[in-house]
mmCIF file of C-alpha atoms and ligand atoms in Angstrom:
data_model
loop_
_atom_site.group_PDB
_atom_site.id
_atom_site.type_symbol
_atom_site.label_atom_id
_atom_site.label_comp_id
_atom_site.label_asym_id
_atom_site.label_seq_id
_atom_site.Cartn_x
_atom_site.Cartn_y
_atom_site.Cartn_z
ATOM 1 C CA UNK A 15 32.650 -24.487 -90.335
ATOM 2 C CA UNK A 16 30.442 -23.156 -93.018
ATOM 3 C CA UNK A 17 28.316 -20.299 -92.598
ATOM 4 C CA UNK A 18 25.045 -21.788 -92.224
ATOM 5 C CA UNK A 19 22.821 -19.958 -89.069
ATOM 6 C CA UNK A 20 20.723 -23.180 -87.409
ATOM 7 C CA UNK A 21 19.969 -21.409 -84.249
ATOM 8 C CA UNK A 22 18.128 -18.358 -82.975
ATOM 9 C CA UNK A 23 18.253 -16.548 -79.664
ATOM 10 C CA UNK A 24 15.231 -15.129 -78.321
ATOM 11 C CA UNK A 25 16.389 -12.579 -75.630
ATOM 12 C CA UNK A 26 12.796 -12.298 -73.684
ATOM 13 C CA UNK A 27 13.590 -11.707 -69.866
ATOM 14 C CA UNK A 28 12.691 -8.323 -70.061
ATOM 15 C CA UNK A 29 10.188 -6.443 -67.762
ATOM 16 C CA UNK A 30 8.149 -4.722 -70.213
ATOM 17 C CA UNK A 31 7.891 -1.932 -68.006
ATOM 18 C CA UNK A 32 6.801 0.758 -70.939
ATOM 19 C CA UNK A 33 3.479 -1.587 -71.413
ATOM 20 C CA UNK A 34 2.252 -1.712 -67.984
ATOM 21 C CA UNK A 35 -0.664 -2.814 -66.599
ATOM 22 C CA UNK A 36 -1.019 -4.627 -70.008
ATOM 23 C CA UNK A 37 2.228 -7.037 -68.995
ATOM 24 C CA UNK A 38 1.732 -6.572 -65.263
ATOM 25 C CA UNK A 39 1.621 -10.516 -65.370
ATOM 26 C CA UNK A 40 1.835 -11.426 -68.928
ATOM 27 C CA UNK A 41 4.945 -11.505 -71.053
ATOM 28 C CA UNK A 42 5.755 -8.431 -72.839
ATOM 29 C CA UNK A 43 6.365 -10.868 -75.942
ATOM 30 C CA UNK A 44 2.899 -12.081 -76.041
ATOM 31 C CA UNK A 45 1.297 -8.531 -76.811
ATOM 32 C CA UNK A 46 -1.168 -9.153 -79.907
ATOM 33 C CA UNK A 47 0.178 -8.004 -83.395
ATOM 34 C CA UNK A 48 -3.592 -8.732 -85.008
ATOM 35 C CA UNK A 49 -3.841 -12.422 -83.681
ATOM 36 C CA UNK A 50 -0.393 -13.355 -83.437
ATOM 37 C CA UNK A 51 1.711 -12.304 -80.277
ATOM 38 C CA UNK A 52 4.880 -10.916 -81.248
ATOM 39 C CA UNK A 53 7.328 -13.583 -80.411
ATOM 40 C CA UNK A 54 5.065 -16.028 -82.719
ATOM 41 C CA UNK A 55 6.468 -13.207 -85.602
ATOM 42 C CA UNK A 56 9.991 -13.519 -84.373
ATOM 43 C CA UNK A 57 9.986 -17.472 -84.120
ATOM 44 C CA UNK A 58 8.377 -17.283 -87.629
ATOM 45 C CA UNK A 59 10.950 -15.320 -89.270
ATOM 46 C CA UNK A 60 13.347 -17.294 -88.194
ATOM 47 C CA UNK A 61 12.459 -20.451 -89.176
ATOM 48 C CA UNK A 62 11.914 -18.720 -92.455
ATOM 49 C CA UNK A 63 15.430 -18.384 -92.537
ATOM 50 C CA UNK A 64 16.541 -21.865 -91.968
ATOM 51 C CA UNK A 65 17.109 -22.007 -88.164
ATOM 52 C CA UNK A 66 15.961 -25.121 -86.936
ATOM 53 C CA UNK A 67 16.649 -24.538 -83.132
ATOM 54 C CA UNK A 68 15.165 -21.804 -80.946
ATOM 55 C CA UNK A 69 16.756 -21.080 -77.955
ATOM 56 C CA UNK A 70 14.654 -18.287 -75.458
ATOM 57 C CA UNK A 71 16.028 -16.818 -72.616
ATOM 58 C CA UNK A 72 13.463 -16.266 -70.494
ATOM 59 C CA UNK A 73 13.166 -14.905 -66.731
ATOM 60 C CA UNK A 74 10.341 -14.925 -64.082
ATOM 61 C CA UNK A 75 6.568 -14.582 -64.917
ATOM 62 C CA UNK A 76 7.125 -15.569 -68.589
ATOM 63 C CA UNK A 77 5.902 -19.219 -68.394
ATOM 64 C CA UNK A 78 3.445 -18.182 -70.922
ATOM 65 C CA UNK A 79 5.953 -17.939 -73.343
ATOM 66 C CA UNK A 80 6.516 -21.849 -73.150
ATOM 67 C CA UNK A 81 3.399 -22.364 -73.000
ATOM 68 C CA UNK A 82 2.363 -20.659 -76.478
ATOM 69 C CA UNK A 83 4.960 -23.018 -78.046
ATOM 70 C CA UNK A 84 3.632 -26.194 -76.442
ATOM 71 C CA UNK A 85 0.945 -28.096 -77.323
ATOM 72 C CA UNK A 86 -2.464 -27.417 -75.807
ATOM 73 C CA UNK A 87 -4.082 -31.488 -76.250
ATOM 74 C CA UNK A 88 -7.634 -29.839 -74.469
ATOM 75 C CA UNK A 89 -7.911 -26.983 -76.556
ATOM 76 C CA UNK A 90 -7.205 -29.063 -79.620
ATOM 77 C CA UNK A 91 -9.507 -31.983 -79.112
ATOM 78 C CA UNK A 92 -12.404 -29.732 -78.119
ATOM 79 C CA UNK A 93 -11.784 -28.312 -81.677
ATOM 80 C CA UNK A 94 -11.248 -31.289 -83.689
ATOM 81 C CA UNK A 95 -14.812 -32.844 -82.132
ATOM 82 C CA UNK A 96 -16.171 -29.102 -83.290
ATOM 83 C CA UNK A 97 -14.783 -29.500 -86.475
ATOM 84 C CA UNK A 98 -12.823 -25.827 -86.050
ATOM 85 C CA UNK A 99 -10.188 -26.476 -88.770
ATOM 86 C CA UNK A 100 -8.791 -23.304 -89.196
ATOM 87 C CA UNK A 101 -8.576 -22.606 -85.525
ATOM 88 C CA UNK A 102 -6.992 -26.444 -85.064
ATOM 89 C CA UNK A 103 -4.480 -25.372 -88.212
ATOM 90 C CA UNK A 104 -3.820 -21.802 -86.061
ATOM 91 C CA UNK A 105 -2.623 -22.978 -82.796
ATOM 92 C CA UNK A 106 -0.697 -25.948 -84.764
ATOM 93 C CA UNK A 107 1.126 -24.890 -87.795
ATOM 94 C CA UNK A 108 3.752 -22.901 -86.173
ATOM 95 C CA UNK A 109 4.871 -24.931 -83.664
ATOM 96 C CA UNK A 110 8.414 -26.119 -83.837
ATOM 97 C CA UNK A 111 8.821 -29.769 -83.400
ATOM 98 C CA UNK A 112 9.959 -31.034 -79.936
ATOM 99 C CA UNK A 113 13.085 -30.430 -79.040
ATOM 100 C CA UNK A 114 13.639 -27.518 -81.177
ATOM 101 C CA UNK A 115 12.893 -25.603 -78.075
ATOM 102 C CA UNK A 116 15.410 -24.834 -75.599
ATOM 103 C CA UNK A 117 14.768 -21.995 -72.532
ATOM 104 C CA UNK A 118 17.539 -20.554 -70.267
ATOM 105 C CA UNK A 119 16.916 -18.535 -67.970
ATOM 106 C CA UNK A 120 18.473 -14.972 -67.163
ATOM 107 C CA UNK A 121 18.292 -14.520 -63.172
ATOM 108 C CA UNK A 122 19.244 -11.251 -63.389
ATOM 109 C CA UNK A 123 17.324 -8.417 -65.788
ATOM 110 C CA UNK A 124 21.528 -7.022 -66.760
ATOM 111 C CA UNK A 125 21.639 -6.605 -70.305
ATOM 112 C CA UNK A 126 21.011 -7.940 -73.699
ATOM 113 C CA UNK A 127 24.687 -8.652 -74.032
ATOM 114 C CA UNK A 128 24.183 -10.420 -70.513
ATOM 115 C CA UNK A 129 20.740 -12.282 -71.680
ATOM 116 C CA UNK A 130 23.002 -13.321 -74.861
ATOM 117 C CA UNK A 131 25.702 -14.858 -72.830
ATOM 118 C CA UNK A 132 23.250 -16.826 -70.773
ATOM 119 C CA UNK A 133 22.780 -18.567 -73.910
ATOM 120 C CA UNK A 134 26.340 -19.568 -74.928
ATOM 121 C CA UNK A 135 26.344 -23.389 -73.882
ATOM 122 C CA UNK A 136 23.264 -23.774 -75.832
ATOM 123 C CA UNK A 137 24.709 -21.767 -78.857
ATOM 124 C CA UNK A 138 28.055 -23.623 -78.987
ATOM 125 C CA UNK A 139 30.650 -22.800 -81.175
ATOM 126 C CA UNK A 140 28.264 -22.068 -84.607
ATOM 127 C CA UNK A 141 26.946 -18.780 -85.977
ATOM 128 C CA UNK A 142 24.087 -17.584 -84.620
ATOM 129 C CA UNK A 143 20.801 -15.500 -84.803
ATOM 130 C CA UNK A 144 19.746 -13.193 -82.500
ATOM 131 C CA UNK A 145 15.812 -11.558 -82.804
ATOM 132 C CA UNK A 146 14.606 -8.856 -80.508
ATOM 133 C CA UNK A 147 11.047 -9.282 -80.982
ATOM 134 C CA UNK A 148 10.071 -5.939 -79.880
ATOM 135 C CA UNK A 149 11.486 -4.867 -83.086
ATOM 136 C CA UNK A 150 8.718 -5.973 -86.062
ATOM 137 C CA UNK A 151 9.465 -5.777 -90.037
ATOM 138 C CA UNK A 152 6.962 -6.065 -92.668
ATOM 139 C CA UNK A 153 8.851 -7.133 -95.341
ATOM 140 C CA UNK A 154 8.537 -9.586 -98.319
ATOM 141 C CA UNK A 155 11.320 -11.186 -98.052
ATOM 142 C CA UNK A 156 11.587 -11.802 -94.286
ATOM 143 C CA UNK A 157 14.115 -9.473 -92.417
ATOM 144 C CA UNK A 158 16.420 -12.124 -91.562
ATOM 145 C CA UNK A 159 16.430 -14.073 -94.686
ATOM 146 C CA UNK A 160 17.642 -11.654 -95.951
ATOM 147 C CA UNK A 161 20.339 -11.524 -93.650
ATOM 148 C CA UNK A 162 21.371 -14.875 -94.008
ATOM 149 C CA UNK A 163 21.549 -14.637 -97.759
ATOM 150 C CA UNK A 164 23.946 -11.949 -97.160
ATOM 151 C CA UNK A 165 26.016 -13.739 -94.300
ATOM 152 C CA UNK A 166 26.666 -16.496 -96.393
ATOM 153 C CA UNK A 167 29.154 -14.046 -98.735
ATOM 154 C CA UNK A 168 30.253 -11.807 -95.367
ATOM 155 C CA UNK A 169 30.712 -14.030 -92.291
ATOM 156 C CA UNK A 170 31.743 -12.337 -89.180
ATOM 157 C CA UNK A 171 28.828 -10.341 -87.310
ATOM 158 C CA UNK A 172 25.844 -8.918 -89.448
ATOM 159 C CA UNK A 173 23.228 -6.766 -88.231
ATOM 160 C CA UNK A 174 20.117 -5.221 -89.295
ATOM 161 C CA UNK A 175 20.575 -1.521 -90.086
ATOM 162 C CA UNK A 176 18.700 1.779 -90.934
ATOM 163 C CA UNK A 177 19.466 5.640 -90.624
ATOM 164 C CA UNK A 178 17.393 6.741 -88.091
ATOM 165 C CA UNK A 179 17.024 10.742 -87.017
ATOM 166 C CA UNK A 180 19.937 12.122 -85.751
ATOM 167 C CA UNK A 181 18.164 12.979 -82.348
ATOM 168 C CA UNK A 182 17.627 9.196 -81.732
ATOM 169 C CA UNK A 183 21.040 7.733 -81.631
ATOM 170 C CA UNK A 184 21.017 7.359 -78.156
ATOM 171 C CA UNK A 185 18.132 5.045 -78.174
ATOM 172 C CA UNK A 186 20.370 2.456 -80.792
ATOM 173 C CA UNK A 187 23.833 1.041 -80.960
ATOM 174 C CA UNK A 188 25.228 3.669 -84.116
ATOM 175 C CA UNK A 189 28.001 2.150 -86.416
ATOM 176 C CA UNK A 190 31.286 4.119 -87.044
ATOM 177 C CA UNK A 191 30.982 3.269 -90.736
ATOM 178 C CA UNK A 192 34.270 2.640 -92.315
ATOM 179 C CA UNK A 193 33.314 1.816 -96.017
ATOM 180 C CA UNK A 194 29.191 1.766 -97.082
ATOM 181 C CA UNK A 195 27.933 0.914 -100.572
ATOM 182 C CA UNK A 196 24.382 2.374 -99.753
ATOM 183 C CA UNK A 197 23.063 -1.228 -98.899
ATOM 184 C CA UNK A 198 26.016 -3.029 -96.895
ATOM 185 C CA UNK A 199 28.010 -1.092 -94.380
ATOM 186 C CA UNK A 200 31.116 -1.895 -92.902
ATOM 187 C CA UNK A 201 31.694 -0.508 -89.112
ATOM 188 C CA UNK A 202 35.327 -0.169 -87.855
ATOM 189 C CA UNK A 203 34.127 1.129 -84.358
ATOM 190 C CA UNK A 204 30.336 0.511 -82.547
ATOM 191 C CA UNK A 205 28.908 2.319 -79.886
ATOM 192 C CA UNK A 206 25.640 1.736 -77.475
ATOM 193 C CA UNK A 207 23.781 4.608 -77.084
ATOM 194 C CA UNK A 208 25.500 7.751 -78.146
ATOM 195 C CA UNK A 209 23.997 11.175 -77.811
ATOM 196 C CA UNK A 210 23.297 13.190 -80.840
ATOM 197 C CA UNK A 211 26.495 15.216 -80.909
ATOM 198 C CA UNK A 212 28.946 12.482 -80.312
ATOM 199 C CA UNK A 213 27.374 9.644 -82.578
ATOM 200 C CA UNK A 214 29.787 8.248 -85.078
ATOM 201 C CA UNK A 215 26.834 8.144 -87.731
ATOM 202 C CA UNK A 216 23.056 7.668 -87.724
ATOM 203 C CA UNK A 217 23.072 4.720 -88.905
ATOM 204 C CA UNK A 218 21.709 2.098 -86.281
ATOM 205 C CA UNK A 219 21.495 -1.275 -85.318
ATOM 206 C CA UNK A 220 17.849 -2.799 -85.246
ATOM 207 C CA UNK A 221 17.034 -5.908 -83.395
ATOM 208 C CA UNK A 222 18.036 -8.973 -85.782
ATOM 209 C CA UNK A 223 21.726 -9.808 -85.745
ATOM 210 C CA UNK A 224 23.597 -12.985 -86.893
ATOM 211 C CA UNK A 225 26.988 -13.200 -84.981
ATOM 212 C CA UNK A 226 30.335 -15.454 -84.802
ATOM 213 C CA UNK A 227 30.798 -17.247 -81.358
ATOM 214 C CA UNK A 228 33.706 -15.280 -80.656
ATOM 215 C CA UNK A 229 31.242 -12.523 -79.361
ATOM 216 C CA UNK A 230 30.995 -15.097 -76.515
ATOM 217 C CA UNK A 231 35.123 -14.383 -75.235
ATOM 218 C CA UNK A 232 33.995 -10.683 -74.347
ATOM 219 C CA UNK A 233 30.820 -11.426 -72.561
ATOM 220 C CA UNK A 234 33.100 -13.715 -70.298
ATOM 221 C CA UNK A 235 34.195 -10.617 -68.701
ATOM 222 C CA UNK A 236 30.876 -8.955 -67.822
ATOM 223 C CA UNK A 237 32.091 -5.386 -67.918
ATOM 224 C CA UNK A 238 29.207 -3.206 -67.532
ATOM 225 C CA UNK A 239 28.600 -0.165 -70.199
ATOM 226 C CA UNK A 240 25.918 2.067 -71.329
ATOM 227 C CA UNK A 241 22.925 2.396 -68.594
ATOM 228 C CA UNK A 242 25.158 0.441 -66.159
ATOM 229 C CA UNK A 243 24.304 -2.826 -68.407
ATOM 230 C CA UNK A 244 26.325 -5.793 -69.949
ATOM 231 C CA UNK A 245 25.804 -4.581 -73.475
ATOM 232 C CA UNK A 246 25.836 -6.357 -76.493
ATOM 233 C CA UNK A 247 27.124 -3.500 -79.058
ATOM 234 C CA UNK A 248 30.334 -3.694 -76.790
ATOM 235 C CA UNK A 249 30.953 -7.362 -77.069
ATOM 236 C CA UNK A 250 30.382 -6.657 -80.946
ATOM 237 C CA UNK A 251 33.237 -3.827 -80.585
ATOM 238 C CA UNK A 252 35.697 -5.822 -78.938
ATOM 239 C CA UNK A 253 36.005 -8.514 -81.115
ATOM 240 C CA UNK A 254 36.120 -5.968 -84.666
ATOM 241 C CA UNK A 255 39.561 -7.200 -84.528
ATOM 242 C CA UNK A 256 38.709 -10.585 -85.051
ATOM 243 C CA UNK A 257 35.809 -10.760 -87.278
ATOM 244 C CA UNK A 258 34.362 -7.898 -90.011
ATOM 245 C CA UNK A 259 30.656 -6.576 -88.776
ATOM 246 C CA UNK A 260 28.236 -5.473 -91.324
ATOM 247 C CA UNK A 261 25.222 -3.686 -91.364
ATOM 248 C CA UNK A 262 22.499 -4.012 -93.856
ATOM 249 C CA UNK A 263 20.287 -2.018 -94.865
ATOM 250 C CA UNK A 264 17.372 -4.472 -95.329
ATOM 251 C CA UNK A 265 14.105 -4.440 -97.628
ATOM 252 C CA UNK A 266 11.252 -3.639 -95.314
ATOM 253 C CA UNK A 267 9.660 -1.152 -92.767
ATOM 254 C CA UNK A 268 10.427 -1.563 -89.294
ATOM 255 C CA UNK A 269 8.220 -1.136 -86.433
ATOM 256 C CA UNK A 270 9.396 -0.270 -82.945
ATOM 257 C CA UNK A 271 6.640 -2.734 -80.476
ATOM 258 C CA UNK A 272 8.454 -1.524 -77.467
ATOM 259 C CA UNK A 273 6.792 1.798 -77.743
ATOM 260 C CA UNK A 274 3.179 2.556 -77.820
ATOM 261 C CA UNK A 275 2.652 4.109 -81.181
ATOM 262 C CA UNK A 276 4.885 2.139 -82.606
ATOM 263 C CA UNK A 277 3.062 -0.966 -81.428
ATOM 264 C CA UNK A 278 -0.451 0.459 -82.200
ATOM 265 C CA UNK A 279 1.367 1.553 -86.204
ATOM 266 C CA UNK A 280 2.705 -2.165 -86.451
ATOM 267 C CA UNK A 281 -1.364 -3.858 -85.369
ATOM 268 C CA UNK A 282 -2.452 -1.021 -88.400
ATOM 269 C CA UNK A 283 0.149 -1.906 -90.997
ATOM 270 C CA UNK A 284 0.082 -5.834 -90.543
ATOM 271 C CA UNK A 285 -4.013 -5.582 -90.783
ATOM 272 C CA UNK A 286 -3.727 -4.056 -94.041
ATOM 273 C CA UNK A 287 -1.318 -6.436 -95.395
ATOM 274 C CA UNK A 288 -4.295 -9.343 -94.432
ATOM 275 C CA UNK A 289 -6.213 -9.991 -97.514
ATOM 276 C CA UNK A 290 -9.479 -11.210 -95.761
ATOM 277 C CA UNK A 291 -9.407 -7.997 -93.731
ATOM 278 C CA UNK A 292 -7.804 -5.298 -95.362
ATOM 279 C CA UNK A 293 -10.353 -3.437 -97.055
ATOM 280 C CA UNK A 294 -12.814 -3.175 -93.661
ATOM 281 C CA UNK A 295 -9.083 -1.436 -91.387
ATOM 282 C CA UNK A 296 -8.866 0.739 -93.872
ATOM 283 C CA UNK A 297 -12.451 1.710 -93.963
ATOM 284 C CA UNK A 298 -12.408 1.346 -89.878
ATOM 285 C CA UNK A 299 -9.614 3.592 -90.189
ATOM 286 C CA UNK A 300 -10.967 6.239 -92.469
ATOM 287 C CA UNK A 301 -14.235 5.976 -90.517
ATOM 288 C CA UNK A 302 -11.792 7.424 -87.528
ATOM 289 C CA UNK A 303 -10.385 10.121 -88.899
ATOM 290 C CA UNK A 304 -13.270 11.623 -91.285
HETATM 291 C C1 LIG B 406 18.992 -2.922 -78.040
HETATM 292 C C2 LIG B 406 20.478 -2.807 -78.381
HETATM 293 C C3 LIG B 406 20.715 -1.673 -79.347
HETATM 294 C C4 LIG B 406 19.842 -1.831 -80.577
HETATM 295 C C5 LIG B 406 18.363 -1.978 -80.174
HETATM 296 C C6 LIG B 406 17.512 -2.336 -81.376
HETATM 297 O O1 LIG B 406 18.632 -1.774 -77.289
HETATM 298 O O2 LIG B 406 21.210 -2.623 -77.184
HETATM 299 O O3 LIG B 406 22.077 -1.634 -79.724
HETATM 300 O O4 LIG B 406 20.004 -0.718 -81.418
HETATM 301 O O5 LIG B 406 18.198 -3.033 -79.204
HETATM 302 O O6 LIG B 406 16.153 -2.358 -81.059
HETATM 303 P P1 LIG B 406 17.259 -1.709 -76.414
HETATM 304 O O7 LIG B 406 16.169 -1.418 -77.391
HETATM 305 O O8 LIG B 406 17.119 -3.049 -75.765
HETATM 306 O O9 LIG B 406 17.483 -0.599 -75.452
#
């Protein structure tokens, strides 16, 4: 089996309870990064990285998720007779073809290792991507292209990584780093959560992972960890036996979506990287704060 990554899990069952009233009935993942919700970013950056099937795992109240990713024959007709090209090319271009699409769906709201498991008979025995797409990275190279690029040489499990403050490691899985060559780390121990003074390192995971099927044998077992959840970083542990896990430190800023600022830096930071409306943020922005 080579080490080619076709598919990508979207984990998007989540509640989005930290955005409320905004996703009181609409998907957390369709909040508006400029004029692109943030699972269109995810889906993107993934096909930008080869994956050719997209597998969501969705929950109640997120129909508009499959919705955004079908296609919308009103909308577009009313367009092509008003000769809206760029708005026909915007709701078209990204759409993956039929039956690149597949949606699961998690009953339960248990964890991300549990949301990942829901999607095991869709994932099959292949290396997969998984995107969180609460975490956003402007980068030129896309996050997970860059990943893949790496994979190809490592195998195993690879995750996105970056030190964060020490008094944060209990919001991120943290790597017990065995050997680290400033880009690529190698983790001999991996733990969800860990307050300050126990964390193996600062060095944490960030939502874009490619992983070997065998993360699937753990899963099996449901055993509950951190927050009373089925957690993915403990799958990952249990199989460090089996397969290496890397962490790289990728080229690119990463924006936290699942928290307010971070959301509001992310709409900022993407604006300014849009040519054809760059220079009026900034002087929006300056405007603000004079
Ligand atoms: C999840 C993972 C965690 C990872 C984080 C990245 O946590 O469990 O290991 O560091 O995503 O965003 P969550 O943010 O869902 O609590």
């Amino acid at each position: 089996m080579g080490h080619r990554v076709r598919k990508a899990v979207f984990p998007v069952g989540g509640l989005g309870t930290r955005f409320l009233p905004a996703t009181k009935s609409m998907p957390k993942e369709m909040l508006t990064v400029v004029d692109k919700p943030l699972i269109q970013y995810a889906v993107e950056e993934a096909a930008a990285a080869g994956c050719e099937h997209f597998i969501f795992v969705t929950a109640r109240g997120k129909g508009a998720l499959e919705d955004h990713f079908d296609a919308a024959p009103e909308l577009e007709r009313q367009l092509e007779e008003k000769h809206k090209d760029e708005a026909l090319d915007a709701v078209r271009k990204y759409l993956p073809k039929t039956g690149q699409i597949s949606y699961t769906r998690q009953t339960n709201p248990i964890g991300l290792g549990h949301a990942v498991w829901c999607a095991r008979h869709l994932v099959g025995d292949e290396p997969f991507a998984v995107l969180l797409p609460d975490d956003m990275i402007l980068a030129d190279v896309p996050c997970l292209a860059q990943m893949a690029e790496v994979y190809a040489k490592t195998g195993g499990h690879l995750v996105a990584s970056e030190n964060v403050p020490r008094e944060h490691t209990s919001r991120y899985g943290i790597l017990d780093v065995e050997t680290d060559d400033g880009t690529l780390a190698k983790a001999k121990g991996l733990v969800e959560k860990p307050k300050p003074e126990v964390a193996p390192s600062t060095l944490s995971i960030i939502g874009r992972y490619i992983l070997d099927p065998v993360v699937f044998q753990p899963l099996d077992k449901q055993m509950r960890g951190a927050g009373n959840e089925i957690q993915l970083t403990d799958a990952l542990a249990a199989t460090l036996d089996r397969v290496p896990f890397h962490g790289l430190r990728f080229v690119g800023k990463r924006y936290d979506c699942g928290d307010k600022v971070g959301f509001l830096e992310a709409n900022v930071a993407f604006a300014l990287k849009r040519p054809e409306m760059a220079a009026q943020v900034r002087a929006a922005i300056g405007a603000l704060l004079a």
